[in-house]
Coordinates of C-alpha atoms and ligand atoms in Angstrom, one line a residue:
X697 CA 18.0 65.8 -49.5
X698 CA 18.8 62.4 -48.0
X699 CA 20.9 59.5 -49.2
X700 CA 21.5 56.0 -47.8
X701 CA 24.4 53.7 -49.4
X702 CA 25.0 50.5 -48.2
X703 CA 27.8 47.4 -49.0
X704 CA 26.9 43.7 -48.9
X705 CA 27.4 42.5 -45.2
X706 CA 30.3 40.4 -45.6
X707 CA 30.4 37.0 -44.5
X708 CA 32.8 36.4 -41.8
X709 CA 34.0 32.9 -42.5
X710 CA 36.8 34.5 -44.1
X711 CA 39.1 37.4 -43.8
X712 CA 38.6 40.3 -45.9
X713 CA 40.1 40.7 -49.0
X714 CA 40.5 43.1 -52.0
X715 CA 37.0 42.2 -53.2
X716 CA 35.1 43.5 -50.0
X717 CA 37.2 46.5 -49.8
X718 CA 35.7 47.4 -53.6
X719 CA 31.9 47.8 -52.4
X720 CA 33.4 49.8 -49.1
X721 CA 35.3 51.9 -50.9
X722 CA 33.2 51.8 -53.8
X723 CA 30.3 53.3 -51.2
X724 CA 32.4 55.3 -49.6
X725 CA 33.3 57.5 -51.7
X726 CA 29.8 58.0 -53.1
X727 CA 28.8 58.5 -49.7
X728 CA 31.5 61.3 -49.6
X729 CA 30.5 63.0 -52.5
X730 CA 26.5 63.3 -51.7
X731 CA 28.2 65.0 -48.5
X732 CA 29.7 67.1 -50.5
X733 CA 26.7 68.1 -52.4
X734 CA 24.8 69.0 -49.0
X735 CA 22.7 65.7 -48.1
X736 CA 22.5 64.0 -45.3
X737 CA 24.0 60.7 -45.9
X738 CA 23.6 57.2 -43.9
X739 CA 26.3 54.9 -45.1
X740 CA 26.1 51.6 -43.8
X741 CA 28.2 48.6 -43.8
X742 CA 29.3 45.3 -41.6
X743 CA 29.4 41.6 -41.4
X744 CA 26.7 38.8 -42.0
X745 CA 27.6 36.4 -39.5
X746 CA 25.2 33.6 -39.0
X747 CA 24.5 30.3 -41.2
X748 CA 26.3 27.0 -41.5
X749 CA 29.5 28.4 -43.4
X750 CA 30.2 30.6 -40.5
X751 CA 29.5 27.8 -38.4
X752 CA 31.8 25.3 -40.1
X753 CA 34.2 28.3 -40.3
X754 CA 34.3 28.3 -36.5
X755 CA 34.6 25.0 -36.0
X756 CA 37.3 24.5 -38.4
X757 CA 39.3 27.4 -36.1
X758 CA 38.3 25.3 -32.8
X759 CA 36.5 28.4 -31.4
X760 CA 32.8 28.6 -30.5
X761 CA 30.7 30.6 -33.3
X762 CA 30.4 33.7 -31.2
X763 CA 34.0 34.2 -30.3
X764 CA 34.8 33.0 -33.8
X765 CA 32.4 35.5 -35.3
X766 CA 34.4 38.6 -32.9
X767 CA 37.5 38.2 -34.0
X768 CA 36.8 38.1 -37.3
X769 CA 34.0 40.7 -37.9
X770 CA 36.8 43.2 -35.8
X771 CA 39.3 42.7 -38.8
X772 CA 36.8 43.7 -41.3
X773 CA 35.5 46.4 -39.0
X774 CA 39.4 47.1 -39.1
X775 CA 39.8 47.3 -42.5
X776 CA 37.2 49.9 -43.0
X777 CA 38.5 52.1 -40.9
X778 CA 42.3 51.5 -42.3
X779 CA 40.6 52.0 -45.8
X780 CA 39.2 55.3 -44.1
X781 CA 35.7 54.4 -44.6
X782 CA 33.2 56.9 -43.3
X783 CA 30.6 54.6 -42.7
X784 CA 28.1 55.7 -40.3
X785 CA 27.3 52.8 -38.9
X786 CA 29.1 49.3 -38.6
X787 CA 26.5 46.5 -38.6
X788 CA 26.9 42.6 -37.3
X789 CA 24.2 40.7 -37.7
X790 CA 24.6 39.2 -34.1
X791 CA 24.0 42.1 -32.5
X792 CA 21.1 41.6 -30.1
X793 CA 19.2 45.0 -31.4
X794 CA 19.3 43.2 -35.0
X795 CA 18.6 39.9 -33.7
X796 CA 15.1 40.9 -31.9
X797 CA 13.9 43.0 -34.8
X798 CA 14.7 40.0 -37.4
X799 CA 12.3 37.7 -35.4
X800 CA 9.5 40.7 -34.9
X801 CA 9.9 41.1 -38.8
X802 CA 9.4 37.3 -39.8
X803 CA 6.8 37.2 -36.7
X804 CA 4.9 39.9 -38.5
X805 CA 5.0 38.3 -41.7
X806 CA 4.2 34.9 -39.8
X807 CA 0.8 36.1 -38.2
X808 CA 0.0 38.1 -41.4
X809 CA 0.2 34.7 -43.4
X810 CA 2.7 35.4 -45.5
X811 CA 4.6 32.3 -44.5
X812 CA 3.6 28.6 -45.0
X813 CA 5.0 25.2 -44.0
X814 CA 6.5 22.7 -46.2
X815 CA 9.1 20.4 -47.2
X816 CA 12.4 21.4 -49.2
X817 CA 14.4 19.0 -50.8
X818 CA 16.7 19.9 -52.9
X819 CA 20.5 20.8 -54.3
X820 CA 22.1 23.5 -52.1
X821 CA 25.4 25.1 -51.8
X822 CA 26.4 25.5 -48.1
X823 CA 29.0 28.0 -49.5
X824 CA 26.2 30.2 -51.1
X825 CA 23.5 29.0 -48.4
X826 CA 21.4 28.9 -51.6
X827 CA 19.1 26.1 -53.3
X828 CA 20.0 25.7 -57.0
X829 CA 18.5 23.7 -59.6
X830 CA 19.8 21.1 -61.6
X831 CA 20.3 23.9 -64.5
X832 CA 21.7 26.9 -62.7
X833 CA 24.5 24.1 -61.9
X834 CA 27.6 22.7 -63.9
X835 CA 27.2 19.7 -64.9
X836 CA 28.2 16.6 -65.1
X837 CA 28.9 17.1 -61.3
X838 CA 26.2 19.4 -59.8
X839 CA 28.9 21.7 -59.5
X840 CA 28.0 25.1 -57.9
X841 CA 28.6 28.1 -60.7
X842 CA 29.8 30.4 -58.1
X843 CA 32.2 28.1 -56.1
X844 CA 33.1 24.8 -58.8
X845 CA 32.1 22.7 -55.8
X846 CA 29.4 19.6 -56.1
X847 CA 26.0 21.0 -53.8
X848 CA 24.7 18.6 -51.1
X849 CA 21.1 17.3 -51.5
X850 CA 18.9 18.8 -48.7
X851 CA 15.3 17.3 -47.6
X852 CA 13.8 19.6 -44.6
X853 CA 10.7 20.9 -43.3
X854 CA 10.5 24.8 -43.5
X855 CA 8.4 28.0 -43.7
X856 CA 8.1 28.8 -47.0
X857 CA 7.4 32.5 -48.2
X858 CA 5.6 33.0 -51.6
X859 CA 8.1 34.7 -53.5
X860 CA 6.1 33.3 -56.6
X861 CA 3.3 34.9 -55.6
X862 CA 5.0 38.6 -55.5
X863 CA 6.1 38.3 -59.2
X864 CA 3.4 40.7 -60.9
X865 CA 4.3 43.1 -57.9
X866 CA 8.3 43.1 -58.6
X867 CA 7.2 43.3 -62.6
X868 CA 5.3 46.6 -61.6
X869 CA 8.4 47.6 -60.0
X870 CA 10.9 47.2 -62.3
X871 CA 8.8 48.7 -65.3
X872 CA 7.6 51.7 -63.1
X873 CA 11.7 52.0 -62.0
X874 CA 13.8 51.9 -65.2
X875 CA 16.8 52.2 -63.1
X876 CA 15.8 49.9 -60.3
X877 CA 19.0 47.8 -61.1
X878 CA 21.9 49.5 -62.7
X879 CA 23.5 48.2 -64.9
X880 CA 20.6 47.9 -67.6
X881 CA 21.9 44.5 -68.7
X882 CA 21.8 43.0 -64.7
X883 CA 18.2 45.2 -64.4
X884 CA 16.9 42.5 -67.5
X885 CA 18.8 39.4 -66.1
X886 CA 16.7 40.7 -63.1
X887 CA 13.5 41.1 -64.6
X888 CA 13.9 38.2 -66.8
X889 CA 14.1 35.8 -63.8
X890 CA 10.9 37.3 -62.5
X891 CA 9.0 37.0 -65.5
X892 CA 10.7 33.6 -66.4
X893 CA 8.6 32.6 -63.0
X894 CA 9.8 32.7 -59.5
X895 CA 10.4 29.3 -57.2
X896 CA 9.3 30.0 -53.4
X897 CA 11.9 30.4 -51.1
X898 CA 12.3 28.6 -47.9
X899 CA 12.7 31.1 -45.4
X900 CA 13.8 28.7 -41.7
X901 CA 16.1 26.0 -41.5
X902 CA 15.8 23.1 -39.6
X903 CA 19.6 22.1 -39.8
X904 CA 21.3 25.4 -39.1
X905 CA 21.8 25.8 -35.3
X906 CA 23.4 29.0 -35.4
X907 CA 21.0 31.4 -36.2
X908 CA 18.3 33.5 -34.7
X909 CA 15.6 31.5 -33.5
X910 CA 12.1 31.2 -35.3
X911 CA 10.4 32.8 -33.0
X912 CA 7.0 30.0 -33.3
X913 CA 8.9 27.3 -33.9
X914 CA 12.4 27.7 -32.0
X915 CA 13.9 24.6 -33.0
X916 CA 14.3 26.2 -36.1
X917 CA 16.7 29.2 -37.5
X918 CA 15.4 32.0 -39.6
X919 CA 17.4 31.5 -43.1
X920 CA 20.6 33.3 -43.1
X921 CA 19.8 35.5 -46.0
X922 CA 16.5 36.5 -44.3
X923 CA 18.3 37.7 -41.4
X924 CA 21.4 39.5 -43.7
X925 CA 18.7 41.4 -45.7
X926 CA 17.4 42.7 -43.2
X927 CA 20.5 44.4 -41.5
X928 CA 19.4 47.7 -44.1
X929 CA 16.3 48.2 -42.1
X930 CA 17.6 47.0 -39.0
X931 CA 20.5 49.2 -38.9
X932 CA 18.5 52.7 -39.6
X933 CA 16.2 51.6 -36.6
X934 CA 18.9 51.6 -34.0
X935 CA 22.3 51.8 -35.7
X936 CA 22.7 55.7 -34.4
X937 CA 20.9 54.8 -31.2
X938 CA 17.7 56.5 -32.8
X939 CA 15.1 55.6 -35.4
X940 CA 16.3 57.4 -38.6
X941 CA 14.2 55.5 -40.9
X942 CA 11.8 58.8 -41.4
X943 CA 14.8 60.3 -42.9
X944 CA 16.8 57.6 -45.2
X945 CA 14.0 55.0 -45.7
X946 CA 13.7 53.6 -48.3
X947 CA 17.6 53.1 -49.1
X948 CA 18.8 55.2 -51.9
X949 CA 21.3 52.6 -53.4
X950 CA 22.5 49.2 -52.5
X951 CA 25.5 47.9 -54.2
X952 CA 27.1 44.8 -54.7
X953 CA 28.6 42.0 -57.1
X954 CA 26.4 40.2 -59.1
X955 CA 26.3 36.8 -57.5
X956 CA 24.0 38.1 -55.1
X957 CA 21.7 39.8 -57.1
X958 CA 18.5 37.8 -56.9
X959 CA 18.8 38.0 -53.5
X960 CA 18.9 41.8 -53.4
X961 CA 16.7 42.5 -56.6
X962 CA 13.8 40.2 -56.0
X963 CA 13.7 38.1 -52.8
X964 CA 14.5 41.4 -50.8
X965 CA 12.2 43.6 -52.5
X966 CA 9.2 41.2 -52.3
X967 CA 10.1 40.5 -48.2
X968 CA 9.7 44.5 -48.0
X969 CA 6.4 44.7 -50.0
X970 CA 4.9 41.6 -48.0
X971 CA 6.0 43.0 -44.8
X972 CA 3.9 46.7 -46.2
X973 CA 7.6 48.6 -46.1
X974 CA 8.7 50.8 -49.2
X975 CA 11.4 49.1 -51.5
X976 CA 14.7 50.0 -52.3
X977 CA 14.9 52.8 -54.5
X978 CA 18.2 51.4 -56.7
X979 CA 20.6 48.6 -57.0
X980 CA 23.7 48.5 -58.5
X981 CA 25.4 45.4 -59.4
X982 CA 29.7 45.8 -60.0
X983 CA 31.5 43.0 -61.1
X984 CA 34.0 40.6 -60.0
X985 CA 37.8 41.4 -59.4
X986 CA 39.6 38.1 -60.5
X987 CA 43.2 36.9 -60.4
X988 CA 44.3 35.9 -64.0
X989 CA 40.6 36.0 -65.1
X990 CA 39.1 33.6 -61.6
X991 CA 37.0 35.2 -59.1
X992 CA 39.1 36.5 -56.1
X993 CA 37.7 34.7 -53.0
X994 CA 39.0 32.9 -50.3
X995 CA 37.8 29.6 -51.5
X996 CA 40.0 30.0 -54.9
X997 CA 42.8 31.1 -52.7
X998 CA 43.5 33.5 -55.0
X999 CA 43.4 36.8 -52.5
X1000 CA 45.0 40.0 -52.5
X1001 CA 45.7 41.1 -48.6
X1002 CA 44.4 44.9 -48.1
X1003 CA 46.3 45.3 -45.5
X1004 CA 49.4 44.7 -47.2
X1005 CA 48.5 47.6 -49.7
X1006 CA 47.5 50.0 -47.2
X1007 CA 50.8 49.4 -44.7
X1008 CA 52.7 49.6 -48.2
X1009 CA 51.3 52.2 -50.3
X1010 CA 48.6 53.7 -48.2
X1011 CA 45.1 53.8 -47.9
X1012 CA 44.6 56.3 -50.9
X1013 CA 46.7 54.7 -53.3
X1014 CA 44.5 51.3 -52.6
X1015 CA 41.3 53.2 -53.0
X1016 CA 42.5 54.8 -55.7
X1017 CA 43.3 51.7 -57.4
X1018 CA 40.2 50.3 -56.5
X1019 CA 38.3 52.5 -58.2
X1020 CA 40.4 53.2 -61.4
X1021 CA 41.7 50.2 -62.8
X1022 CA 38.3 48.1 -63.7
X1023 CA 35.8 49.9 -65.3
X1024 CA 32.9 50.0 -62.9
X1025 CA 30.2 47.1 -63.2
X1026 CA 32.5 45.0 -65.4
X1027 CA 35.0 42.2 -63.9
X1028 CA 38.7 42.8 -64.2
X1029 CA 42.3 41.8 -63.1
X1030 CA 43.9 43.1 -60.1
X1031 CA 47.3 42.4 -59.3
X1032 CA 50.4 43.8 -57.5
X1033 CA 52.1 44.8 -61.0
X1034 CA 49.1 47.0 -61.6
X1035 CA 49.3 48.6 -58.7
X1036 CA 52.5 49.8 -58.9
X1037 CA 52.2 50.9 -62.3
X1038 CA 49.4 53.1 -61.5
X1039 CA 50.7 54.1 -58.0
X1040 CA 54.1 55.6 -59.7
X1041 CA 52.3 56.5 -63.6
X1042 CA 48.9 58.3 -62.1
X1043 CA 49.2 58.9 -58.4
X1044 CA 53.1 60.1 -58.1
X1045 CA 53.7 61.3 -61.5
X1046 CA 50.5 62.8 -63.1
X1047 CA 48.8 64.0 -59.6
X1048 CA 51.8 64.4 -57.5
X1049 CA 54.3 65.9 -59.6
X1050 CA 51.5 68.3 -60.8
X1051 CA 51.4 69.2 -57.4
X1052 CA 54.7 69.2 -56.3
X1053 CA 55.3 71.9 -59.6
X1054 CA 52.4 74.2 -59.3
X1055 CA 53.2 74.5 -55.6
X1056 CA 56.9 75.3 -55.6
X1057 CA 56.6 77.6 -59.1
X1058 CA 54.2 79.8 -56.9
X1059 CA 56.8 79.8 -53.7
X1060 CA 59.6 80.6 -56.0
X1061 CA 58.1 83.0 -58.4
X1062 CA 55.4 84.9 -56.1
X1063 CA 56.9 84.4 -52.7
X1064 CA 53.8 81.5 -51.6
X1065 CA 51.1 84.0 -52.9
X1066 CA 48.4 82.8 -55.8
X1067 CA 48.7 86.1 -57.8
X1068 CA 45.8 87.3 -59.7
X1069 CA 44.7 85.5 -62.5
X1070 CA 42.0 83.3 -64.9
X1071 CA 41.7 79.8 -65.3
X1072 CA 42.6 78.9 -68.6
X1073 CA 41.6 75.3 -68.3
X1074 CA 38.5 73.8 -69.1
X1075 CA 36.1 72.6 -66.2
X1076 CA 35.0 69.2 -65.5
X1077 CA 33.0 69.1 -62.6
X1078 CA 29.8 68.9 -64.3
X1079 CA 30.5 65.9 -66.5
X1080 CA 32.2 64.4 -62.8
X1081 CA 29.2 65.3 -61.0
X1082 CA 26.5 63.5 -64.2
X1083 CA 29.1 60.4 -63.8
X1084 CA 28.7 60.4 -60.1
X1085 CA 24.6 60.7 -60.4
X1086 CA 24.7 57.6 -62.6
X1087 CA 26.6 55.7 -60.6
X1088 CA 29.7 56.0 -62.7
X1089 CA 32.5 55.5 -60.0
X1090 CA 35.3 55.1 -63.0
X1091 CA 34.1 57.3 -65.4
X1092 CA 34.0 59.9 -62.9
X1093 CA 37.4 59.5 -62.1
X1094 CA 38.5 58.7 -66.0
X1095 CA 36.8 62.8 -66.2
X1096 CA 38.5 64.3 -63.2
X1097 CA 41.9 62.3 -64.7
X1098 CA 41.2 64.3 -67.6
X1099 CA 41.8 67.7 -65.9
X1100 CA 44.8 66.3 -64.4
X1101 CA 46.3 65.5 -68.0
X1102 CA 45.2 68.5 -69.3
X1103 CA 46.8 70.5 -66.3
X1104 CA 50.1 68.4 -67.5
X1105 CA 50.4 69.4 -71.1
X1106 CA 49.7 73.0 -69.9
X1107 CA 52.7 73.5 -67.3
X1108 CA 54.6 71.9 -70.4
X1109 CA 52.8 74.4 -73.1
X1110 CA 53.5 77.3 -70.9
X1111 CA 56.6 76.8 -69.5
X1112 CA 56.5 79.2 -66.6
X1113 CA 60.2 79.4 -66.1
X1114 CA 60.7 80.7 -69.1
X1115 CA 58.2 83.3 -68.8
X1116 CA 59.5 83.8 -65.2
X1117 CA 63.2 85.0 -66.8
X1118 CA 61.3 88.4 -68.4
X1119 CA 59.8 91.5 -66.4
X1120 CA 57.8 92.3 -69.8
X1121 CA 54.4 93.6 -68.3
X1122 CA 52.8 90.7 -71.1
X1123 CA 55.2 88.3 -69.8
X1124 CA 54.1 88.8 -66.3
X1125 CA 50.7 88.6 -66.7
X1126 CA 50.9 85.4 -68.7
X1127 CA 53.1 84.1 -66.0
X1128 CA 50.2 85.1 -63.6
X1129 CA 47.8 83.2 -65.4
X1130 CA 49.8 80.3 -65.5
X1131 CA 50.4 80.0 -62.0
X1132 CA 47.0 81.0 -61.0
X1133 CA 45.6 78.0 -63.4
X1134 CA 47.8 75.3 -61.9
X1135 CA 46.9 76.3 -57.9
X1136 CA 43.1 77.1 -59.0
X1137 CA 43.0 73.7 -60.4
X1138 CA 44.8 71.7 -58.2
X1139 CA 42.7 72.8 -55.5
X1140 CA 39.6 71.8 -57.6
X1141 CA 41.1 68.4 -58.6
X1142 CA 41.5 68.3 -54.3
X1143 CA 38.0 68.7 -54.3
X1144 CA 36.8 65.9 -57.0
X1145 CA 39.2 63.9 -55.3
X1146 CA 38.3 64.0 -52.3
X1147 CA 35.3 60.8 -52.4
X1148 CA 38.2 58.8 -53.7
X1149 CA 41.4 60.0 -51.9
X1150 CA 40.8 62.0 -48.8
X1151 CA 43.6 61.7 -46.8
X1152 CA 45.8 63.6 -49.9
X1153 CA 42.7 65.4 -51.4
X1154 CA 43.3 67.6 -47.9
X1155 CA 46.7 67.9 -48.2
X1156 CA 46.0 69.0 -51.5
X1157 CA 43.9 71.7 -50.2
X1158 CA 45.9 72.8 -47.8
X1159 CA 49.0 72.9 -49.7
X1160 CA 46.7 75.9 -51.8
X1161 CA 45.9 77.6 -48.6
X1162 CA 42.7 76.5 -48.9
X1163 CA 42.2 73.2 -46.5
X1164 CA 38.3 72.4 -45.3
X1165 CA 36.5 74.1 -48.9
X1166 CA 35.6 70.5 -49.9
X1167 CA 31.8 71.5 -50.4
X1168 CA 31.1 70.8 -54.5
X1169 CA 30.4 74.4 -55.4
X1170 CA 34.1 74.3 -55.2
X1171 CA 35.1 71.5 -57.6
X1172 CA 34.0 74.8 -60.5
X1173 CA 37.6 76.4 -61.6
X1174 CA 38.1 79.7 -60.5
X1175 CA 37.1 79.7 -57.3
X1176 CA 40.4 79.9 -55.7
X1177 CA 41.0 83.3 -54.1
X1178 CA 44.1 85.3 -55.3
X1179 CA 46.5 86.1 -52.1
X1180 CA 46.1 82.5 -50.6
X1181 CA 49.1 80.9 -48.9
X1182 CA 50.5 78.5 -50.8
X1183 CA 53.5 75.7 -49.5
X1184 CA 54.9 72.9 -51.4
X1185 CA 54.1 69.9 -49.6
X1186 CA 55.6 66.1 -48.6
X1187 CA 55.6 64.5 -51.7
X1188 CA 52.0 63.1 -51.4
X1189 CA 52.9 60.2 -53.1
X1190 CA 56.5 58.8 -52.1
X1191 CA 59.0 56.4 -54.3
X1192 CA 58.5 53.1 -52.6
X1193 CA 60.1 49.8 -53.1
X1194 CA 58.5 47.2 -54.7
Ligands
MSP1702 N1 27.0 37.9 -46.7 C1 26.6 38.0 -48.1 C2 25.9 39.4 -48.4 C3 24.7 39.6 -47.5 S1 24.1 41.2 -47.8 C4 22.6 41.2 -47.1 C5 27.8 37.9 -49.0 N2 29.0 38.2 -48.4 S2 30.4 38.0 -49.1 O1 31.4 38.2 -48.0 O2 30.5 36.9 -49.9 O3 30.7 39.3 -50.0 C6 29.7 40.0 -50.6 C7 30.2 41.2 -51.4 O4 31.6 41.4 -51.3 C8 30.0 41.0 -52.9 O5 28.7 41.2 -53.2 C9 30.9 42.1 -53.3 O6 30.2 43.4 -53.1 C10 32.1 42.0 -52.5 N3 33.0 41.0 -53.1 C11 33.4 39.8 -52.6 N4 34.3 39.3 -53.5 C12 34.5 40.1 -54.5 C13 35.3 40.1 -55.7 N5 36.1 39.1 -56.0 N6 35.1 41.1 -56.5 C14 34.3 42.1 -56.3 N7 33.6 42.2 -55.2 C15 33.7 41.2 -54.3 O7 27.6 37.6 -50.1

């Protein structure tokens, strides 16, 4: 089985905040789990670096758009790897292998005559690098919905590509793929668009400089969004210096927020079917993180700093927050305060402390062995793995957080230093139990864990003296062999200052 998971390429006119790490970490750890489960997996991710923001962006930093566009895509390249992101493949849209396949691809379409000339005027966004209408705006104003800010009125000459005419195609997608968009209310904002009738979309710019040149026309730029879209394709033809596109075409799942949704959901798909390539299989749309309910984004100065979290809490602790505190595919808060809270509450009391108990009851009461005995909990892993299939990223963790509870009220039930006090044959055995029911499912909580917290999802297993058995067959309980090594650990999860 293959999969292929990509993130939005993130624009590199600003620095990466809290919201891009959510789709990286969001992807990574599904791109962990299908590992888990045995597939091969392309995970892809990068920066989207041409257009006139990135242009003005430069400028504004008094740096030509090439040096500009370095510096910055290597902080976000950075950032996934800080976030421990196992991407397979880090993408920039000026790389020259992308750049030559963008212009073969609109060529193609060019000399199939899938493109036509004509004049755009219009509202646009330079901040989106998207036309609007006069209703998709705020009004009075012509205030963009996305960014608050008035659009500029635009009048150019472009190629045009017929997304209109590609509307009973995407309609025949969407009904054949009830889960082409998850979730279902974003799959009928989707499909209502397309049947409320499709605009063309004007696929060159005449104004943008810095962009790859149209190849019959060079004094034009292929439209930024044309170019971004088609780093998923680009990417599998030469990311891992070989074609892999017989293996992990056509992408599995894309994900991203929903502002970007038409783009993804109907523009792309109809480029792919013009162009004679197979469609995505699935998108799925999350929502927003906001600051005291506005969108985080570096144009409401409203950021949280990943780096902070990471040099202060680790990179687990800012994944795991990532992908516990807002239900997945609905917008929610983020703050400081709530990291903290479930940093200390979830991470270092629920997970740790579980840890830190089962671990040291085993080296004091069976001298570091896991004796003999039967889970007496109740498993999870099949409810985690359904969550995971559907896309679930919370729920799955909500599940696995119920094992960890549950594994809490039974060291507490139990009480394994009080059975410890007797030498009653009953009393032994029951203590037996106990302690092989807290390492047995520690080590499978290491294993659910381990798509959202790695790093301590191994320490996890090693502390049970049984480090590397991440494959999902072991996620069932009762797996864990009796005699294994057993050593209390670091505290996974240290007391920091706030
Ligand atoms: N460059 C385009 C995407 C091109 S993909 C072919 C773009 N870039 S972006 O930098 O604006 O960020 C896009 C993605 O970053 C969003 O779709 C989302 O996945 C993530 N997020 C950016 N801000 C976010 C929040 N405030 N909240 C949640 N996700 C956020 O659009």
């Amino acid at each position: 089985m293959a999969f292929s998971v990509t993130t939005p390429i993130y624009y590199v006119n600003s620095d990466p905040h809290l919201g891009h790490a959510y789709t990286t970490v969001a992807g990574d750890a599904l791109a962990r789990h299908h590992r888990q489960r045995g597939e091969d997996v392309f995970f892809l991710t990068g920066t989207d670096e041409h257009g006139g923001n990135v242009a003005r962006a430069a400028e504004a930093a008094g740096m030509p758009p090439k040096q500009f566009c370095d510096e910055v895509s290597e902080r976000f390249r950075r950032l996934t790897t800080a976030m421990e992101s196992s991407n397979d493949f880090f993408i920039r849209t000026t790389d020259p292998e992308h750049e030559r396949r963008v212009q073969d691809f609109v060529q193609h379409l060019y000399h199939d005559g899938h493109l036509y000339e004509g004049t755009y005027a219009g509202l646009y966004c330079s901040s989106c690098e998207v036309f609007y209408t006069e209703g998709d705006l705020i009004q009075p104003g012509n205030l963009c919905p996305i960014h608050n800010r008035p659009v500029e009125w635009v009048e150019e000459k472009n190629w045009f590509f017929p997304l209109s005419k590609w509307a009973p195609k995407l309609l025949e997608l969407y009904d054949a793929n009830p889960d082409f968009v998850r979730p279902r209310a974003r799959y009928n904002e989707a499909r209502s668009m397309i049947a409320g009738g499709l605009e063309d979309v004007s696929f060159t710019r005449a104004t943008v400089s810095w962009g790859i040149p149209v190849p019959w026309e060079p004094s034009q730029t292929i439209y930024v969004w044309v170019d971004a879209l088609l780093n998923y394709r680009t990417a599998q033809e030469y990311g891992l210096g070989r074609d892999v596109t017989a293996e992990f075409w056509p992408t599995s799942l894309h994900l991203m927020a929903k502002d970007i949704l038409r783009l993804h959901g109907i523009v792309w798909p109809a480029m792919l079917l013009a162009a004679g390539y197979e469609p995505p299989r699935g998108l799925f749309v999350h929502g927003y993180f906001t600051t005291g309910g506005e969108k985080m984004s570096k144009t409401m100065g409203n950021v949280i700093d990943p780096f902070e979290v990471i040099d202060l809490l680790g990179a687990d602790a800012l994944r795991f927050y990532l992908m516990r505190e807002v239900q997945w595919g609905q917008d929610g808060d983020v703050t400081w305060e709530g990291l903290h809270r479930r940093y200390e509450g979830e991470l270092a009391n629920d997970l740790g402390n579980l840890v830190s108990r089962a671990t040291a009851m085993i080296v004091r009461y069976r001298e570091g062995r896991v004796p003999e005995g039967r889970n007496a909990l109740e498993p999870v892993h099949e409810s985690v793995a359904a969550r995971l299939d559907a896309v679930d990223l919370s729920g799955a963790l909500e599940e696995i957080w119920t094992l960890v509870r549950s594994a809490n009220r039974y060291v507490e039930e139990q009480q394994p230093w009080v059975l410890a006090r007797s030498d009653e044959p009953e009393q032994v055995r029951a203590l037996d139990d106990a302690l092989y029911t807290l390492a047995d499912t520690v080590r499978s909580l290491g294993v659910m864990l381990y798509p959202y917290i790695p790093a301590s999802a191994e320490k996890i297993l090693a502390a049970v003296g049984d480090p590397g058995a991440i494959t999902w067959e072991r996620a069932a309980l009762g797996t864990l062999a009796a005699g294994s090594e057993v050593r209390q650990p670091e505290p996974l999860f240290p007391r920091v200052e706030k």
